[in-house]
């Protein structure tokens, strides 16, 4: 069975600063995918970034980047130059290669302080 | 190109009533997935459907819950005789192929409140 753990229920960051959200996962599969989703108060689930487990290079999307440590089964999200619009729930998710199911963590609520 | 459309956005039902949640997939997508988000929780897989077929309902409660995806029209998640514990946000996603490796586009969800 796959599990995804987000150990930080809440985080806060000053506007323009950098914050890192933690995520660990457990899977017996050798090939899989990892995702970070953002859920603002509108409730829309927005895909922020994805990582393929077979790629050693960390994924980057503008101000968002990940630190993928495969041996440690760790997948943290770094948000640089935080903006007020980054305030949201952030969910880490995992999927096996060829699978149609996503397994989500419980989320981290990020607040951005002006 | 409209995304995944869910309606209603909010639904209030009294205990014992039926709830019907609708999901229209993205154009051309024939694979639909339903997830449930309980308060303070992440999304949990419920069911995967293709047109006219239920492929995997391993995450669906055994009683009172059913899902369909007819040849024509939206996918429907039906909850009969709702109870307070059914209060949650229900999300739908769709895809061209049954592979989540690019992540899914989700709808905005339906928030069900049972009073």
Coordinates of C-alpha atoms in Angstrom, one line a residue:
Chain A
X1 CA 0.0 0.0 0.0
X2 CA 1.1 3.5 -0.7
X3 CA 1.1 6.2 2.0
X4 CA 1.9 9.9 1.8
X5 CA 2.7 11.9 5.0
X6 CA 2.8 15.6 5.4
X7 CA 4.0 16.3 8.9
X8 CA 3.3 20.1 8.9
X9 CA -0.4 20.8 9.3
X10 CA 0.3 24.6 9.1
X11 CA 3.1 26.8 7.9
X12 CA 3.5 30.6 7.5
X13 CA 5.9 32.7 5.5
X14 CA 6.6 36.4 5.1
X15 CA 5.8 37.8 1.7
X16 CA 8.9 37.6 -0.6
X17 CA 10.5 35.0 1.6
X18 CA 11.1 31.3 0.9
X19 CA 9.3 28.4 2.5
X20 CA 9.7 24.6 2.3
X21 CA 6.8 22.2 2.7
X22 CA 7.7 18.6 3.7
X23 CA 6.4 15.3 2.3
X24 CA 7.5 11.8 2.8
X25 CA 6.0 8.7 1.1
X26 CA 6.2 5.0 1.1
X27 CA 5.8 2.7 -1.9
X28 CA 7.1 -0.7 -2.9
X29 CA 7.1 0.3 -6.6
X30 CA 10.3 1.2 -8.3
X31 CA 8.7 3.5 -10.8
X32 CA 6.3 6.2 -9.7
X33 CA 5.3 9.8 -9.9
X34 CA 5.1 12.5 -7.3
X35 CA 3.0 15.7 -7.3
X36 CA 2.2 18.8 -5.4
X37 CA -1.3 20.2 -5.7
X38 CA -2.5 23.6 -4.5
X39 CA -6.0 24.1 -3.2
X40 CA -6.9 27.8 -2.6
X41 CA -10.1 28.7 -0.8
X42 CA -12.0 28.4 -4.1
X43 CA -11.4 24.6 -3.6
X44 CA -10.0 24.1 -7.1
X45 CA -7.2 21.5 -7.1
X46 CA -4.3 23.0 -9.1
X47 CA -1.3 20.9 -10.2
X48 CA 1.8 22.9 -9.2
X49 CA 4.6 20.5 -10.0
X50 CA 5.3 16.9 -10.8
X51 CA 8.4 14.7 -10.5
X52 CA 9.2 11.4 -12.2
X53 CA 11.0 9.1 -9.8
X54 CA 13.4 7.8 -12.4
X55 CA 14.7 11.3 -13.0
X56 CA 17.4 12.5 -10.6
X57 CA 17.0 16.1 -11.6
X58 CA 14.7 18.1 -9.4
X59 CA 11.6 19.5 -11.1
X60 CA 11.2 23.3 -11.3
X61 CA 8.3 25.5 -12.3
X62 CA 9.0 29.2 -12.0
X63 CA 9.1 30.0 -8.2
X64 CA 8.3 26.4 -7.3
X65 CA 10.9 23.7 -7.0
X66 CA 11.2 20.3 -5.4
X67 CA 13.9 18.5 -3.4
X68 CA 13.5 14.9 -4.3
X69 CA 15.4 12.5 -2.2
X70 CA 14.6 9.0 -3.5
X71 CA 16.5 7.0 -1.0
X72 CA 14.9 8.9 1.9
X73 CA 11.5 8.8 0.1
X74 CA 11.3 12.5 0.6
X75 CA 9.7 15.1 -1.7
X76 CA 9.6 18.6 -0.4
X77 CA 8.3 21.7 -2.1
X78 CA 10.2 25.0 -2.0
X79 CA 8.3 28.2 -2.8
X80 CA 10.6 31.2 -3.5
X81 CA 9.6 34.9 -3.4
X82 CA 6.3 34.0 -1.7
X83 CA 3.3 35.9 -2.8
X84 CA -0.1 36.5 -1.2
X85 CA -1.7 34.4 -3.9
X86 CA 0.4 31.4 -2.7
X87 CA -1.7 31.1 0.5
X88 CA -3.6 27.8 0.2
X89 CA -3.6 24.2 1.2
X90 CA -0.9 22.2 -0.4
X91 CA -1.2 18.5 -1.0
X92 CA 1.5 16.0 -1.8
X93 CA 0.4 13.1 -3.9
X94 CA 2.0 9.9 -5.3
X95 CA 1.0 7.5 -8.1
X96 CA 2.5 4.3 -9.4
X97 CA 3.7 4.1 -13.0
X98 CA 0.8 3.0 -15.1
X99 CA -1.6 3.5 -12.2
X100 CA -4.7 5.6 -12.4
X101 CA -4.9 6.3 -8.6
X102 CA -3.4 9.2 -6.8
X103 CA -2.6 8.8 -3.0
X104 CA -2.8 12.2 -1.2
X105 CA -1.3 13.4 2.0
X106 CA -3.5 15.3 4.5
X107 CA -2.2 18.7 3.4
X108 CA -0.3 21.7 4.7
X109 CA -2.1 25.0 5.2
X110 CA 0.3 27.8 4.0
X111 CA -0.3 31.4 5.2
X112 CA 1.5 34.3 3.6
X113 CA 2.1 37.3 5.9
X114 CA 2.2 40.7 4.2
Chain B
X1 CA -11.8 24.0 -24.0
X2 CA -13.8 23.8 -20.8
X3 CA -12.2 21.9 -18.0
X4 CA -13.9 19.3 -15.8
X5 CA -17.3 20.7 -14.8
X6 CA -19.0 19.7 -11.6
X7 CA -22.4 20.7 -10.3
X8 CA -23.9 21.7 -8.1
X9 CA -21.1 23.5 -6.3
X10 CA -22.8 23.2 -3.0
X11 CA -25.5 20.8 -2.0
X12 CA -27.4 20.6 1.2
X13 CA -29.4 17.5 2.1
X14 CA -31.3 16.4 5.1
X15 CA -30.5 13.0 6.6
X16 CA -32.2 10.3 4.7
X17 CA -32.4 12.2 1.4
X18 CA -30.6 11.3 -1.8
X19 CA -27.7 13.3 -3.2
X20 CA -26.8 13.3 -6.9
X21 CA -23.5 14.8 -7.9
X22 CA -22.7 15.5 -11.6
X23 CA -19.4 15.6 -13.4
X24 CA -18.8 16.4 -17.1
X25 CA -15.3 15.4 -18.2
X26 CA -13.1 17.4 -20.4
X27 CA -13.9 17.2 -24.1
X28 CA -12.7 13.9 -25.5
X29 CA -12.0 12.3 -22.1
X30 CA -13.7 8.9 -21.5
X31 CA -12.1 8.1 -18.2
X32 CA -13.6 9.6 -15.0
X33 CA -12.4 9.3 -11.4
X34 CA -14.2 10.4 -8.2
X35 CA -12.4 11.4 -5.0
X36 CA -13.8 12.4 -1.6
X37 CA -12.2 14.9 0.7
X38 CA -13.4 14.7 4.3
X39 CA -12.8 17.7 6.6
X40 CA -9.1 18.1 7.4
X41 CA -8.1 15.3 5.1
X42 CA -6.6 14.8 1.7
X43 CA -8.5 13.4 -1.3
X44 CA -9.2 9.7 -1.3
X45 CA -10.0 7.7 -4.4
X46 CA -13.5 6.3 -4.6
X47 CA -14.2 5.0 -8.1
X48 CA -12.9 4.9 -11.7
X49 CA -15.3 4.7 -14.6
X50 CA -15.1 4.5 -18.4
X51 CA -18.1 5.1 -20.6
X52 CA -20.9 2.7 -19.4
X53 CA -18.4 0.7 -17.2
X54 CA -17.3 0.7 -13.7
X55 CA -13.6 -0.3 -13.7
X56 CA -12.6 0.1 -10.1
X57 CA -14.9 0.9 -7.2
X58 CA -12.6 -0.3 -4.5
X59 CA -12.8 3.1 -2.6
X60 CA -16.6 3.3 -2.6
X61 CA -18.4 2.5 0.6
X62 CA -20.2 -0.7 0.2
X63 CA -23.7 0.6 0.8
X64 CA -25.7 3.7 -0.3
X65 CA -23.0 4.9 -2.8
X66 CA -23.2 4.2 -6.5
X67 CA -21.7 5.8 -9.7
X68 CA -22.4 5.7 -13.3
X69 CA -21.0 7.2 -16.5
X70 CA -23.6 6.7 -19.3
X71 CA -22.9 6.7 -23.0
X72 CA -24.5 10.2 -23.2
X73 CA -24.3 12.8 -20.4
X74 CA -22.3 13.4 -17.3
X75 CA -21.0 11.0 -14.7
X76 CA -23.2 10.8 -11.7
X77 CA -22.2 9.9 -8.1
X78 CA -25.3 9.0 -6.1
X79 CA -25.6 8.8 -2.4
X80 CA -28.8 7.3 -1.0
X81 CA -30.1 8.0 2.5
X82 CA -27.4 10.4 3.3
X83 CA -25.9 10.6 6.9
X84 CA -23.9 13.3 8.6
X85 CA -20.7 11.4 7.9
X86 CA -21.2 11.9 4.2
X87 CA -20.6 15.6 4.5
X88 CA -17.5 16.2 2.4
X89 CA -16.2 17.7 -0.8
X90 CA -16.5 15.4 -3.8
X91 CA -14.1 15.9 -6.7
X92 CA -14.1 14.5 -10.1
X93 CA -11.2 14.2 -12.6
X94 CA -11.0 13.0 -16.1
X95 CA -8.3 11.8 -18.5
X96 CA -7.7 10.6 -22.1
X97 CA -6.0 7.5 -20.9
X98 CA -6.1 5.7 -17.5
X99 CA -2.7 6.8 -16.4
X100 CA -2.1 9.4 -13.7
X101 CA 1.5 10.1 -14.5
X102 CA 0.8 13.6 -15.7
X103 CA -1.5 14.3 -12.8
X104 CA -5.2 15.0 -13.4
X105 CA -7.3 18.0 -14.0
X106 CA -9.9 18.1 -11.3
X107 CA -13.2 19.9 -11.2
X108 CA -13.9 22.4 -8.5
X109 CA -15.8 19.9 -6.5
X110 CA -19.2 19.6 -4.9
X111 CA -19.4 20.4 -1.2
X112 CA -22.1 18.2 0.3
X113 CA -23.5 19.2 3.7
X114 CA -25.9 16.8 5.4
X115 CA -28.1 18.5 8.1

